[in-house]
Short mmCIF file of C-alpha atoms in Angstrom, two decimals:
data_model
loop_
_atom_site.label_atom_id
_atom_site.label_comp_id
_atom_site.label_asym_id
_atom_site.label_seq_id
_atom_site.Cartn_x
_atom_site.Cartn_y
_atom_site.Cartn_z
CA MET A 1 -2.71 -5.05 -1.00
CA LYS A 2 -5.38 -4.81 -3.65
CA LYS A 3 -4.91 -6.78 -6.78
CA ILE A 4 -2.79 -9.81 -5.90
CA LEU A 5 -4.82 -12.67 -7.34
CA LEU A 6 -4.46 -15.14 -10.15
CA VAL A 7 -2.30 -13.78 -12.97
CA SER A 8 -5.11 -14.16 -15.49
CA PHE A 9 -7.46 -12.11 -13.34
CA ILE A 10 -4.87 -9.37 -12.96
CA ALA A 11 -4.29 -9.30 -16.70
CA LEU A 12 -8.00 -8.97 -17.36
CA CYS A 13 -8.42 -6.16 -14.84
CA PHE A 14 -5.54 -4.10 -16.12
CA SER A 15 -6.10 -4.65 -19.83
CA THR A 16 -9.64 -3.39 -19.33
CA LEU A 17 -8.41 -0.41 -17.32
CA ALA A 18 -5.82 0.45 -19.96
CA GLN A 19 -8.54 0.77 -22.59
CA ASN A 20 -10.36 3.50 -20.68
CA LYS A 21 -9.21 7.05 -21.33
CA PRO A 22 -9.09 9.41 -18.32
CA SER A 23 -12.26 11.46 -17.92
CA ARG A 24 -13.24 14.64 -16.09
CA LYS A 25 -14.40 12.40 -13.24
CA ASP A 26 -10.94 10.81 -13.07
CA SER A 27 -9.25 14.22 -13.02
CA LEU A 28 -11.49 15.44 -10.20
CA MET A 29 -10.60 12.37 -8.13
CA GLY A 30 -6.89 12.14 -8.96
CA GLY A 31 -5.97 15.71 -9.80
CA PHE A 32 -4.27 18.47 -7.85
CA SER A 33 -6.41 21.54 -8.55
CA LYS A 34 -6.21 24.71 -6.47
CA GLU A 35 -9.43 23.69 -4.69
CA ARG A 36 -7.52 20.72 -3.33
CA THR A 37 -4.00 22.07 -2.84
CA CYS A 38 -5.11 25.30 -1.14
CA PHE A 39 -5.76 23.57 2.20
CA ASP A 40 -4.09 21.01 4.44
CA VAL A 41 -6.22 18.59 6.47
CA LYS A 42 -5.23 18.33 10.13
CA HIS A 43 -7.86 16.01 11.62
CA TYR A 44 -10.99 14.04 10.78
CA ALA A 45 -13.69 13.25 13.36
CA LEU A 46 -16.19 10.72 12.06
CA ASP A 47 -19.39 10.26 14.08
CA ILE A 48 -21.69 7.85 12.28
CA SER A 49 -24.33 5.19 12.76
CA ILE A 50 -24.52 2.07 10.59
CA ASP A 51 -27.76 0.14 10.12
CA PRO A 52 -26.91 -3.46 9.13
CA ASP A 53 -30.45 -4.26 7.97
CA LYS A 54 -30.99 -1.18 5.81
CA LYS A 55 -27.29 -1.07 4.86
CA GLN A 56 -27.22 2.64 5.49
CA ILE A 57 -24.92 5.21 7.10
CA ILE A 58 -25.95 8.47 8.72
CA GLY A 59 -23.74 10.93 10.55
CA SER A 60 -21.06 13.54 10.08
CA ASN A 61 -17.38 14.20 9.57
CA THR A 62 -15.84 17.19 11.32
CA ILE A 63 -12.82 18.35 9.36
CA LEU A 64 -10.09 20.54 10.82
CA PHE A 65 -7.89 22.15 8.16
CA GLU A 66 -5.38 24.92 7.56
CA ILE A 67 -5.40 27.23 4.55
CA VAL A 68 -2.07 27.24 2.70
CA GLN A 69 -3.17 29.50 -0.18
CA ASN A 70 -5.86 32.19 -0.02
CA THR A 71 -9.14 30.76 -1.22
CA GLN A 72 -12.89 31.03 -1.03
CA ARG A 73 -13.57 27.52 -2.30
CA ILE A 74 -12.34 24.02 -1.46
CA GLN A 75 -13.05 20.56 -2.84
CA LEU A 76 -14.07 17.63 -0.71
CA ASP A 77 -15.37 14.34 -2.06
CA LEU A 78 -18.41 12.16 -1.46
CA PHE A 79 -19.85 9.63 -3.89
CA VAL A 80 -22.83 11.01 -5.75
CA ASN A 81 -25.17 8.30 -4.42
CA MET A 82 -24.61 9.60 -0.87
CA VAL A 83 -26.78 12.50 0.31
CA VAL A 84 -25.28 15.76 1.58
CA ASP A 85 -27.52 16.96 4.41
CA SER A 86 -25.65 20.15 5.24
CA ILE A 87 -22.17 21.62 5.65
CA LEU A 88 -21.61 23.98 8.58
CA TRP A 89 -18.79 26.46 9.22
CA ASN A 90 -18.89 28.91 12.14
CA HIS A 91 -22.55 27.92 12.65
CA GLN A 92 -23.28 28.96 9.06
CA LYS A 93 -24.67 26.66 6.41
CA LEU A 94 -22.36 26.73 3.39
CA ASN A 95 -23.29 26.62 -0.26
CA TYR A 96 -21.87 23.80 -2.33
CA ARG A 97 -21.93 22.39 -5.84
CA ARG A 98 -21.58 18.72 -6.78
CA GLU A 99 -19.84 17.42 -9.89
CA PHE A 100 -19.57 13.66 -10.12
CA ASN A 101 -18.13 12.69 -6.70
CA ALA A 102 -16.57 16.10 -6.03
CA VAL A 103 -18.21 18.56 -3.64
CA PHE A 104 -17.10 22.17 -4.21
CA ILE A 105 -17.73 24.20 -1.04
CA ASP A 106 -17.99 27.99 -1.08
CA PHE A 107 -17.24 30.17 1.95
CA PRO A 108 -18.92 33.57 2.46
CA LYS A 109 -15.51 35.23 2.46
CA LYS A 110 -11.96 34.55 1.38
CA LEU A 111 -9.97 32.44 3.84
CA GLY A 112 -6.42 33.65 4.40
CA ALA A 113 -3.29 31.53 4.33
CA LYS A 114 -2.07 30.07 7.63
CA THR A 115 -5.54 30.28 9.20
CA LYS A 116 -7.20 27.20 10.67
CA HIS A 117 -10.84 26.33 10.20
CA GLN A 118 -13.31 23.59 10.99
CA LEU A 119 -16.39 22.47 9.11
CA LYS A 120 -18.94 19.80 9.92
CA PHE A 121 -20.19 17.77 6.98
CA TYR A 122 -23.52 15.98 7.64
CA TYR A 123 -24.46 13.18 5.26
CA GLN A 124 -26.32 9.89 4.87
CA GLY A 125 -27.03 7.17 2.37
CA SER A 126 -26.47 3.63 1.22
CA PRO A 127 -22.77 3.15 0.45
CA LEU A 128 -21.51 1.25 -2.55
CA ILE A 129 -21.57 -2.51 -2.01
CA ALA A 130 -18.45 -4.34 -3.10
CA LYS A 131 -19.02 -7.16 -5.56
CA ARG A 132 -15.70 -8.78 -4.75
CA ALA A 133 -13.81 -6.97 -2.00
CA PRO A 134 -11.01 -6.03 -1.84
CA TRP A 135 -10.53 -6.02 -5.63
CA ASP A 136 -13.42 -3.63 -6.04
CA GLY A 137 -14.13 -0.99 -3.43
CA GLY A 138 -17.13 -0.93 -1.17
CA PHE A 139 -18.90 -2.31 1.86
CA VAL A 140 -19.39 -5.97 2.63
CA PHE A 141 -22.66 -6.75 4.41
CA THR A 142 -22.66 -10.46 5.11
CA LYS A 143 -23.31 -13.03 7.87
CA ASP A 144 -20.89 -15.11 9.91
CA LYS A 145 -21.33 -18.88 10.15
CA ASN A 146 -23.81 -18.36 13.00
CA ASN A 147 -25.94 -16.16 10.73
CA ARG A 148 -25.06 -12.97 12.59
CA PRO A 149 -24.21 -9.64 10.92
CA TRP A 150 -20.59 -9.27 9.80
CA ILE A 151 -19.72 -6.01 8.09
CA ALA A 152 -16.51 -4.51 6.74
CA VAL A 153 -15.25 -2.04 4.14
CA ALA A 154 -12.32 -1.85 1.70
CA VAL A 155 -11.89 1.13 -0.62
CA GLN A 156 -8.32 1.27 -1.94
CA GLY A 157 -8.31 2.62 -5.48
CA THR A 158 -12.06 3.25 -5.57
CA GLY A 159 -11.89 5.96 -2.93
CA ALA A 160 -12.74 6.52 0.73
CA SER A 161 -15.37 9.02 -0.36
CA LEU A 162 -17.63 6.12 -1.25
CA TRP A 163 -18.64 6.04 2.41
CA TYR A 164 -17.59 9.28 4.12
CA PRO A 165 -16.89 12.91 3.08
CA VAL A 166 -13.15 13.41 2.77
CA LYS A 167 -10.41 15.06 0.80
CA ASP A 168 -9.96 11.90 -1.19
CA GLY A 169 -6.64 10.65 -2.49
CA GLN A 170 -3.21 10.03 -1.02
CA SER A 171 -1.75 13.53 -1.29
CA ASP A 172 -3.02 14.79 2.07
CA GLU A 173 -3.28 12.83 5.29
CA PRO A 174 -4.74 14.33 8.48
CA ASP A 175 -1.56 15.29 10.34
CA SER A 176 -3.13 14.78 13.77
CA GLY A 177 -4.94 11.58 12.92
CA ALA A 178 -8.62 10.82 13.22
CA THR A 179 -11.42 10.20 15.69
CA ILE A 180 -13.73 7.38 14.62
CA ARG A 181 -17.04 6.95 16.44
CA VAL A 182 -19.34 4.28 15.05
CA ALA A 183 -22.71 3.31 16.50
CA VAL A 184 -24.03 -0.21 15.77
CA PRO A 185 -26.90 -2.31 17.16
CA ASN A 186 -26.40 -3.60 20.70
CA GLY A 187 -24.45 -6.86 20.82
CA LEU A 188 -22.31 -5.99 17.84
CA MET A 189 -18.85 -4.49 18.19
CA ASN A 190 -17.08 -2.07 15.83
CA ILE A 191 -13.31 -2.20 15.44
CA SER A 192 -11.59 0.76 13.80
CA ASN A 193 -8.08 2.17 13.63
CA GLY A 194 -6.04 3.38 16.58
CA LYS A 195 -6.68 2.98 20.28
CA PHE A 196 -10.00 1.89 21.75
CA MET A 197 -11.42 4.78 23.79
CA GLY A 198 -14.51 3.03 25.14
CA SER A 199 -18.10 2.24 24.24
CA THR A 200 -21.29 4.16 25.07
CA PRO A 201 -24.81 2.65 25.14
CA LEU A 202 -27.28 4.90 23.32
CA SER A 203 -31.00 5.24 23.86
CA ASN A 204 -32.00 3.81 20.48
CA GLY A 205 -30.75 0.24 20.96
CA TYR A 206 -27.32 1.08 19.57
CA THR A 207 -23.86 1.20 21.17
CA ARG A 208 -21.21 3.66 20.01
CA TRP A 209 -17.63 2.43 19.76
CA ASP A 210 -14.94 5.12 19.93
CA TRP A 211 -11.43 4.90 18.45
CA GLU A 212 -8.63 7.44 18.28
CA VAL A 213 -5.77 7.62 15.77
CA VAL A 214 -2.95 10.02 16.72
CA ASN A 215 -0.71 9.45 13.68
CA PRO A 216 -1.26 10.64 10.11
CA ILE A 217 -3.39 8.10 8.25
CA ASN A 218 -4.27 7.38 4.61
CA ASN A 219 -7.89 8.07 3.77
CA TYR A 220 -8.40 4.56 2.41
CA ASP A 221 -6.99 3.07 5.61
CA ILE A 222 -9.77 4.44 7.83
CA THR A 223 -12.07 1.49 8.41
CA VAL A 224 -14.97 -0.12 10.21
CA ASN A 225 -15.27 -3.81 11.11
CA ILE A 226 -18.56 -4.86 12.69
CA GLY A 227 -19.24 -8.29 14.12
CA TYR A 228 -19.23 -10.52 17.19
CA TYR A 229 -15.56 -10.06 17.94
CA VAL A 230 -13.40 -11.10 20.85
CA PRO A 231 -9.97 -9.58 21.52
CA ILE A 232 -6.74 -11.54 21.94
CA ILE A 233 -4.38 -9.21 23.77
CA ASP A 234 -0.59 -9.48 23.72
CA ARG A 235 2.51 -7.29 23.76
CA LEU A 236 5.88 -7.10 22.06
CA GLY A 237 8.09 -4.98 24.26
CA ASP A 238 6.19 -1.72 24.65
CA LEU A 239 4.02 -2.29 21.56
CA ASP A 240 0.39 -3.31 22.12
CA LEU A 241 -0.74 -6.25 19.98
CA THR A 242 -4.44 -7.09 19.67
CA TYR A 243 -6.12 -9.62 17.42
CA TYR A 244 -9.87 -9.23 16.96
CA VAL A 245 -11.48 -12.42 15.64
CA LEU A 246 -14.99 -13.82 15.56
CA ASP A 247 -15.75 -15.47 18.89
CA TYR A 248 -15.77 -19.03 17.53
CA ASN A 249 -12.26 -18.58 16.03
CA GLN A 250 -10.52 -17.46 19.21
CA SER A 251 -8.57 -20.62 20.05
CA ARG A 252 -7.54 -21.15 16.44
CA ALA A 253 -6.32 -17.58 16.11
CA VAL A 254 -4.17 -17.70 19.25
CA LYS A 255 -2.01 -20.41 17.72
CA HIS A 256 -2.07 -19.11 14.16
CA PHE A 257 -0.92 -15.59 14.98
CA GLU A 258 2.24 -16.79 16.74
CA GLU A 259 4.22 -15.71 13.66
CA VAL A 260 3.32 -12.04 14.28
CA LYS A 261 6.04 -11.47 16.88
CA PRO A 262 8.96 -12.89 14.85
CA MET A 263 7.66 -10.96 11.84
CA LEU A 264 7.55 -7.68 13.77
CA ASN A 265 10.98 -8.36 15.24
CA CYS A 266 12.33 -8.88 11.73
CA PHE A 267 10.65 -5.80 10.25
CA GLN A 268 11.65 -3.55 13.15
CA TYR A 269 15.25 -4.71 12.81
CA LYS A 270 15.33 -4.15 9.04
CA PHE A 271 12.94 -1.20 8.63
CA GLY A 272 13.00 0.54 12.00
CA PRO A 273 10.49 0.74 14.87
CA TYR A 274 6.83 0.04 14.17
CA PRO A 275 5.68 3.39 12.72
CA PHE A 276 2.42 3.68 14.67
CA GLN A 277 3.32 2.59 18.18
CA ALA A 278 0.94 5.06 19.86
CA ASP A 279 -1.94 3.53 17.88
CA GLY A 280 -0.91 -0.09 18.48
CA TYR A 281 -0.86 -3.06 16.13
CA LYS A 282 -4.09 -4.94 15.36
CA LEU A 283 -5.22 -7.74 13.10
CA VAL A 284 -8.98 -7.78 12.53
CA GLU A 285 -10.75 -10.77 11.00
CA THR A 286 -12.73 -9.73 7.93
CA PRO A 287 -15.09 -11.42 5.44
CA TYR A 288 -12.74 -10.46 2.59
CA LEU A 289 -9.12 -11.47 2.04
CA GLY A 290 -7.20 -8.52 3.48
CA MET A 291 -6.17 -4.88 3.36
CA GLU A 292 -3.46 -2.76 4.97
CA HIS A 293 -5.77 -0.68 7.16
CA GLN A 294 -3.31 1.18 9.35
CA SER A 295 -3.17 -0.19 12.93
CA ALA A 296 -6.28 -2.30 12.15
CA ILE A 297 -5.06 -4.65 9.43
CA ALA A 298 -7.87 -6.54 7.69
CA TYR A 299 -7.23 -10.29 7.90
CA GLY A 300 -9.31 -12.81 5.94
CA ASN A 301 -6.89 -15.60 5.02
CA ARG A 302 -8.91 -18.18 6.99
CA PHE A 303 -6.00 -18.98 9.30
CA LEU A 304 -4.14 -20.74 6.49
CA LYS A 305 -0.53 -20.64 5.38
CA GLY A 306 0.24 -19.13 2.00
CA TYR A 307 -2.39 -17.24 0.04
CA LEU A 308 -5.66 -18.96 0.95
CA GLY A 309 -3.62 -22.16 1.21
CA SER A 310 -1.77 -21.71 -2.09
CA ASP A 311 1.75 -20.51 -2.89
CA LEU A 312 1.96 -17.42 -5.11
CA SER A 313 5.61 -18.17 -5.86
CA GLY A 314 5.02 -21.75 -6.95
CA THR A 315 8.14 -22.80 -5.06
CA GLY A 316 6.72 -24.19 -1.83
CA VAL A 317 8.37 -21.40 0.16
CA GLY A 318 5.16 -19.40 0.14
CA LEU A 319 3.50 -22.08 2.27
CA LEU A 320 5.89 -21.45 5.17
CA PHE A 321 3.98 -18.34 6.31
CA ASP A 322 0.59 -16.63 6.21
CA PHE A 323 0.80 -14.35 3.20
CA ILE A 324 -1.85 -11.88 4.38
CA THR A 325 -0.35 -11.43 7.85
CA ILE A 326 3.12 -10.76 6.45
CA HIS A 327 2.21 -8.74 3.37
CA GLU A 328 -0.38 -6.48 4.97
CA SER A 329 1.84 -5.90 8.00
CA GLY A 330 4.69 -4.91 5.69
CA HIS A 331 2.41 -2.15 4.45
CA GLU A 332 2.62 -0.46 7.85
CA TRP A 333 6.07 0.68 6.73
CA PHE A 334 5.47 0.79 2.98
CA GLY A 335 2.20 2.46 2.05
CA ASN A 336 0.94 3.58 5.43
CA SER A 337 4.07 5.22 6.83
CA ILE A 338 5.66 5.98 3.44
CA THR A 339 2.87 6.95 1.07
CA SER A 340 2.86 7.77 -2.64
CA ARG A 341 1.31 11.13 -3.49
CA ASP A 342 -0.38 9.78 -6.62
CA ILE A 343 -1.68 6.23 -7.07
CA ALA A 344 0.24 6.21 -10.35
CA ASP A 345 3.28 5.62 -8.09
CA MET A 346 1.70 2.80 -6.10
CA TRP A 347 4.75 0.61 -6.69
CA ILE A 348 6.17 2.58 -3.74
CA HIS A 349 3.57 0.74 -1.67
CA GLU A 350 3.33 -2.62 -3.38
CA GLY A 351 6.83 -3.25 -4.71
CA PHE A 352 8.48 -2.50 -1.38
CA THR A 353 5.83 -4.49 0.48
CA GLN A 354 6.22 -7.57 -1.70
CA TYR A 355 9.95 -7.20 -1.13
CA SER A 356 9.25 -7.27 2.61
CA GLU A 357 8.04 -10.84 2.09
CA LEU A 358 11.56 -11.77 0.93
CA VAL A 359 12.97 -9.93 3.93
CA PHE A 360 10.77 -11.91 6.33
CA ILE A 361 11.65 -15.20 4.66
CA GLU A 362 15.35 -14.40 4.93
CA CYS A 363 14.94 -13.55 8.63
CA GLN A 364 13.02 -16.75 9.40
CA PHE A 365 14.19 -19.34 6.91
CA GLY A 366 17.46 -18.09 5.46
CA TYR A 367 18.83 -16.30 2.43
CA GLU A 368 18.53 -19.15 -0.06
CA LYS A 369 14.82 -19.65 0.71
CA ALA A 370 14.25 -15.93 0.17
CA MET A 371 16.01 -16.04 -3.20
CA GLN A 372 14.04 -19.14 -4.16
CA TYR A 373 10.80 -17.30 -3.37
CA GLY A 374 11.94 -14.25 -5.34
CA LYS A 375 12.81 -16.43 -8.32
CA GLY A 376 9.32 -17.89 -8.16
CA LEU A 377 7.73 -14.44 -8.22
CA GLN A 378 9.24 -13.88 -11.67
CA GLY A 379 6.51 -16.12 -13.04
CA ASN A 380 3.90 -13.60 -11.89
CA VAL A 381 5.29 -10.72 -13.95
CA LEU A 382 3.19 -9.97 -17.03
CA ASN A 383 5.28 -7.14 -18.53
CA ASP A 384 2.01 -5.93 -20.02
CA ARG A 385 2.39 -2.19 -19.45
CA PRO A 386 4.42 0.26 -17.34
CA ILE A 387 4.36 0.00 -13.56
CA ILE A 388 4.02 3.79 -13.22
CA GLY A 389 0.61 4.94 -14.40
CA PRO A 390 -0.56 8.30 -15.81
CA LYS A 391 -0.41 11.04 -13.19
CA GLY A 392 -3.31 13.10 -11.89
CA VAL A 393 -6.18 10.93 -13.11
CA ASN A 394 -6.61 8.37 -10.30
CA THR A 395 -5.07 5.57 -12.35
CA GLU A 396 -2.59 2.94 -11.23
CA GLY A 397 0.02 1.29 -13.40
CA SER A 398 0.40 -2.41 -14.12
CA GLY A 399 -0.18 -5.03 -11.46
CA ASP A 400 3.49 -5.83 -12.05
CA MET A 401 4.05 -3.19 -9.36
CA TYR A 402 3.97 -6.12 -6.90
CA PRO A 403 6.42 -8.76 -8.18
CA LYS A 404 8.42 -6.63 -10.60
CA GLY A 405 8.79 -3.86 -8.03
CA ALA A 406 10.08 -6.39 -5.49
CA LEU A 407 12.43 -7.94 -8.06
CA LEU A 408 13.80 -4.49 -8.93
CA LEU A 409 14.75 -3.99 -5.28
CA ASN A 410 16.27 -7.46 -5.07
CA THR A 411 18.27 -6.72 -8.23
CA MET A 412 19.49 -3.42 -6.79
CA ARG A 413 20.62 -5.17 -3.61
CA HIS A 414 22.78 -7.59 -5.56
CA ALA A 415 24.04 -5.00 -8.03
CA LEU A 416 25.23 -2.97 -5.05
CA ASN A 417 26.97 -6.13 -3.79
CA ASP A 418 27.34 -4.86 -0.25
CA ASP A 419 24.70 -6.24 2.10
CA SER A 420 25.69 -4.23 5.14
CA LYS A 421 25.34 -1.07 3.08
CA TRP A 422 22.06 -2.21 1.51
CA TRP A 423 20.34 -2.90 4.83
CA ALA A 424 21.62 0.37 6.28
CA ILE A 425 20.23 2.25 3.27
CA LEU A 426 16.85 0.52 3.48
CA LEU A 427 16.61 1.33 7.19
CA ASN A 428 17.56 4.93 6.45
CA TYR A 429 14.91 5.07 3.72
CA CYS A 430 12.22 4.02 6.20
CA ASN A 431 13.38 6.50 8.83
CA THR A 432 13.92 9.39 6.42
CA PHE A 433 10.44 9.20 4.90
CA LYS A 434 8.52 8.00 7.95
CA HIS A 435 4.99 9.47 7.89
CA LYS A 436 5.78 11.30 4.64
CA ILE A 437 4.16 11.48 1.23
CA ILE A 438 6.62 11.04 -1.65
CA ASP A 439 6.91 10.15 -5.34
CA THR A 440 9.16 8.04 -7.55
CA ALA A 441 11.57 10.92 -8.18
CA THR A 442 12.14 11.19 -4.43
CA VAL A 443 12.84 7.45 -4.16
CA LEU A 444 15.28 7.61 -7.07
CA ASP A 445 17.15 10.61 -5.68
CA PHE A 446 17.48 8.90 -2.31
CA PHE A 447 18.93 5.65 -3.65
CA ASN A 448 21.22 7.51 -6.05
CA GLN A 449 22.71 9.50 -3.19
CA GLN A 450 22.86 6.67 -0.68
CA THR A 451 24.41 4.05 -2.95
CA GLY A 452 26.66 6.25 -5.07
CA ILE A 453 25.17 4.57 -8.15
CA ASP A 454 22.98 6.32 -10.71
CA TRP A 455 19.82 4.22 -10.97
CA THR A 456 17.99 6.66 -13.28
CA ARG A 457 18.01 4.43 -16.34
CA VAL A 458 17.37 1.33 -14.24
CA PHE A 459 14.22 2.90 -12.77
CA GLU A 460 13.18 4.02 -16.24
CA GLN A 461 13.53 0.53 -17.69
CA TYR A 462 11.87 -1.43 -14.89
CA LEU A 463 9.14 1.06 -13.99
CA GLN A 464 8.31 2.82 -17.26
CA LYS A 465 9.05 0.15 -19.87
CA THR A 466 7.72 -3.36 -20.30
CA LYS A 467 10.72 -5.51 -21.23
CA ILE A 468 13.34 -7.01 -18.96
CA PRO A 469 16.97 -5.96 -19.66
CA GLU A 470 18.86 -8.57 -21.62
CA LEU A 471 22.54 -9.07 -20.87
CA GLN A 472 24.29 -10.11 -24.07
CA ILE A 473 27.65 -11.92 -23.85
CA ARG A 474 30.02 -12.66 -26.75
CA VAL A 475 33.64 -13.57 -27.41
CA SER A 476 35.84 -11.12 -29.28
CA GLU A 477 39.63 -11.15 -29.58
CA GLN A 478 40.10 -13.67 -26.80
CA GLN A 479 38.07 -11.56 -24.38
CA LEU A 480 34.52 -11.58 -23.15
CA GLU A 481 32.41 -8.61 -24.28
CA VAL A 482 29.06 -7.60 -22.79
CA ARG A 483 26.26 -5.15 -23.43
CA TRP A 484 22.69 -4.45 -22.34
CA LYS A 485 19.84 -4.72 -24.79
CA CYS A 486 16.76 -2.85 -23.60
CA GLU A 487 14.34 -0.07 -24.46
CA THR A 488 16.16 2.57 -22.41
CA SER A 489 19.12 4.34 -23.98
CA ASP A 490 22.32 4.81 -21.97
CA PHE A 491 21.24 1.92 -19.73
CA THR A 492 23.90 0.76 -17.32
CA MET A 493 23.73 -1.44 -14.24
CA PRO A 494 26.31 -3.47 -12.36
CA VAL A 495 25.86 -7.23 -12.52
CA ILE A 496 27.86 -10.10 -11.06
CA LEU A 497 29.14 -12.96 -13.18
CA ASP A 498 30.03 -16.27 -11.62
CA VAL A 499 33.06 -17.56 -13.53
CA LYS A 500 34.18 -20.98 -12.29
CA GLY A 501 33.14 -20.09 -8.75
CA LYS A 502 34.72 -16.65 -8.81
CA LYS A 503 32.43 -13.62 -8.49
CA ILE A 504 33.30 -10.84 -10.94
CA THR A 505 31.43 -7.53 -11.08
CA ILE A 506 30.95 -6.01 -14.51
CA VAL A 507 29.21 -2.78 -15.54
CA PRO A 508 27.83 -3.29 -19.06
CA LYS A 509 26.41 -0.46 -21.16
CA ASN A 510 24.22 -0.35 -24.27
CA SER A 511 27.29 -0.77 -26.47
CA TRP A 512 29.71 -3.69 -26.45
CA THR A 513 32.26 -3.37 -23.65
CA LYS A 514 35.32 -5.52 -23.10
CA THR A 515 35.84 -7.31 -19.80
CA ALA A 516 38.93 -8.85 -18.24
CA ILE A 517 37.40 -12.32 -18.57
CA PRO A 518 39.23 -14.54 -21.10
CA SER A 519 37.24 -16.02 -23.97
CA GLU A 520 37.74 -19.63 -22.93
CA ASN A 521 35.57 -18.91 -19.89
CA ALA A 522 32.69 -17.50 -21.94
CA LYS A 523 30.30 -20.38 -21.35
CA GLU A 524 31.32 -20.49 -17.69
CA ALA A 525 30.13 -16.92 -17.14
CA ILE A 526 26.79 -17.30 -15.36
CA VAL A 527 24.37 -14.81 -13.85
CA ASP A 528 22.33 -16.06 -10.91
CA SER A 529 18.78 -15.32 -12.05
CA SER A 530 17.44 -15.52 -8.50
CA ARG A 531 19.59 -12.47 -7.62
CA PHE A 532 19.15 -10.43 -10.81
CA TYR A 533 15.87 -10.03 -12.67
CA ILE A 534 17.36 -10.01 -16.17
CA THR A 535 17.65 -12.34 -19.15
CA VAL A 536 20.99 -13.51 -20.57
CA ALA A 537 21.88 -14.26 -24.18
CA TYR A 538 25.18 -15.77 -25.42
CA PHE A 539 26.60 -15.08 -28.87
#
């Protein structure tokens, strides 16, 4: 979750972004140079102190990594406004060079492939402050309603390196997870990802809060949440559930979060077991709207239904559930477990996750409500530019990755016209790519093989073009003829016509194709636009 907001705001953000040409800075952040691909991160161990008054961080990140290609230099990342104190390897201080936010680290000798190493990166500074989290990355230093410190961070898109040294980007997650130790002034509590390992009073008036993540984790998911929290502890089978909310919201939260269990039951049935069981499931109240921080989901929807009390679909269905709870939890499967290598392919996160909203609605309120909600989402599609962005330059595609990505999946489900097969395939998708980093080509190959349908041109049209396929219908020689009109050549996709209550599957192409439907039924041939995201024209 990053850019779901009013359509006009999304349009402004992305039209501005589209005008900016990729720079050297973008390539360093989003690229796959040898200095990045030559090593594989195994574990991060953050040990930091955060001063709420000075808004400063000081500490270190110990990075365990394995060399996959002989090298004497690697690239890590830390925003240029943060100070590098020193970088140690085998008790030696390493030389480094900074270029924009990249930190190129030189070793005194060449490191051989398949060898493991550990370096300790000491740093400090005042991290970037978000102007409007989570739509711009950075820290939020604010006060709760009792005028007490309340601090959080959200960095998706901007980069985790704005607050800690890291191999930034989505192409490499620490295989063995992360240790997160955060010291804050006494009385405050820090909530981070994974399991709580205990707190330790320090001699300087601070208390250190220790958390341990055992699963691979996205860099932007690693988080801190500092405030006067109280835990609400629950379980779903053998899965630990904990909700951390500000102390004065405890009773309200207990009631509001009752929808978590039915949601998790639905998602586990459709998508497979919760992907991070060893780390547990947490919702953490935040001063910003929300973010899919793995096993510590940021929740700031003010205990309201819908999206801050409004319905993104405009249908009324969106007010039946808390959008942030459902959407950000869906990301545990789509985005956190299954991750796109390049943010250009972020529809793999956001399209599938917005589709999970339809899945939840169908589980809780029935199929027709889900289709009604999906139909409403069509009004949020801008068709301004391609969903897939330029690769290797830290640039996302259109915000249409949310609704249009979800509508693509809903269209595929109905084009397949076999629900038992569709749900089995979706479950297999989640299990096959659990804890893996993939790209659009991988997704396409999987669905081609699993469905027996070639979706290549469909993916091209919906993800790389800006217009919606138009199904054209005409009468010729007492028969109905059909064709697709779209930007993609050789486009073909099954679609179902409802002809006087009878469902008939047709497979139009770019050229006119005869059907078995007689001409007198031409105006009776209807496509349900809540099932297929297409337009229809009659001739």
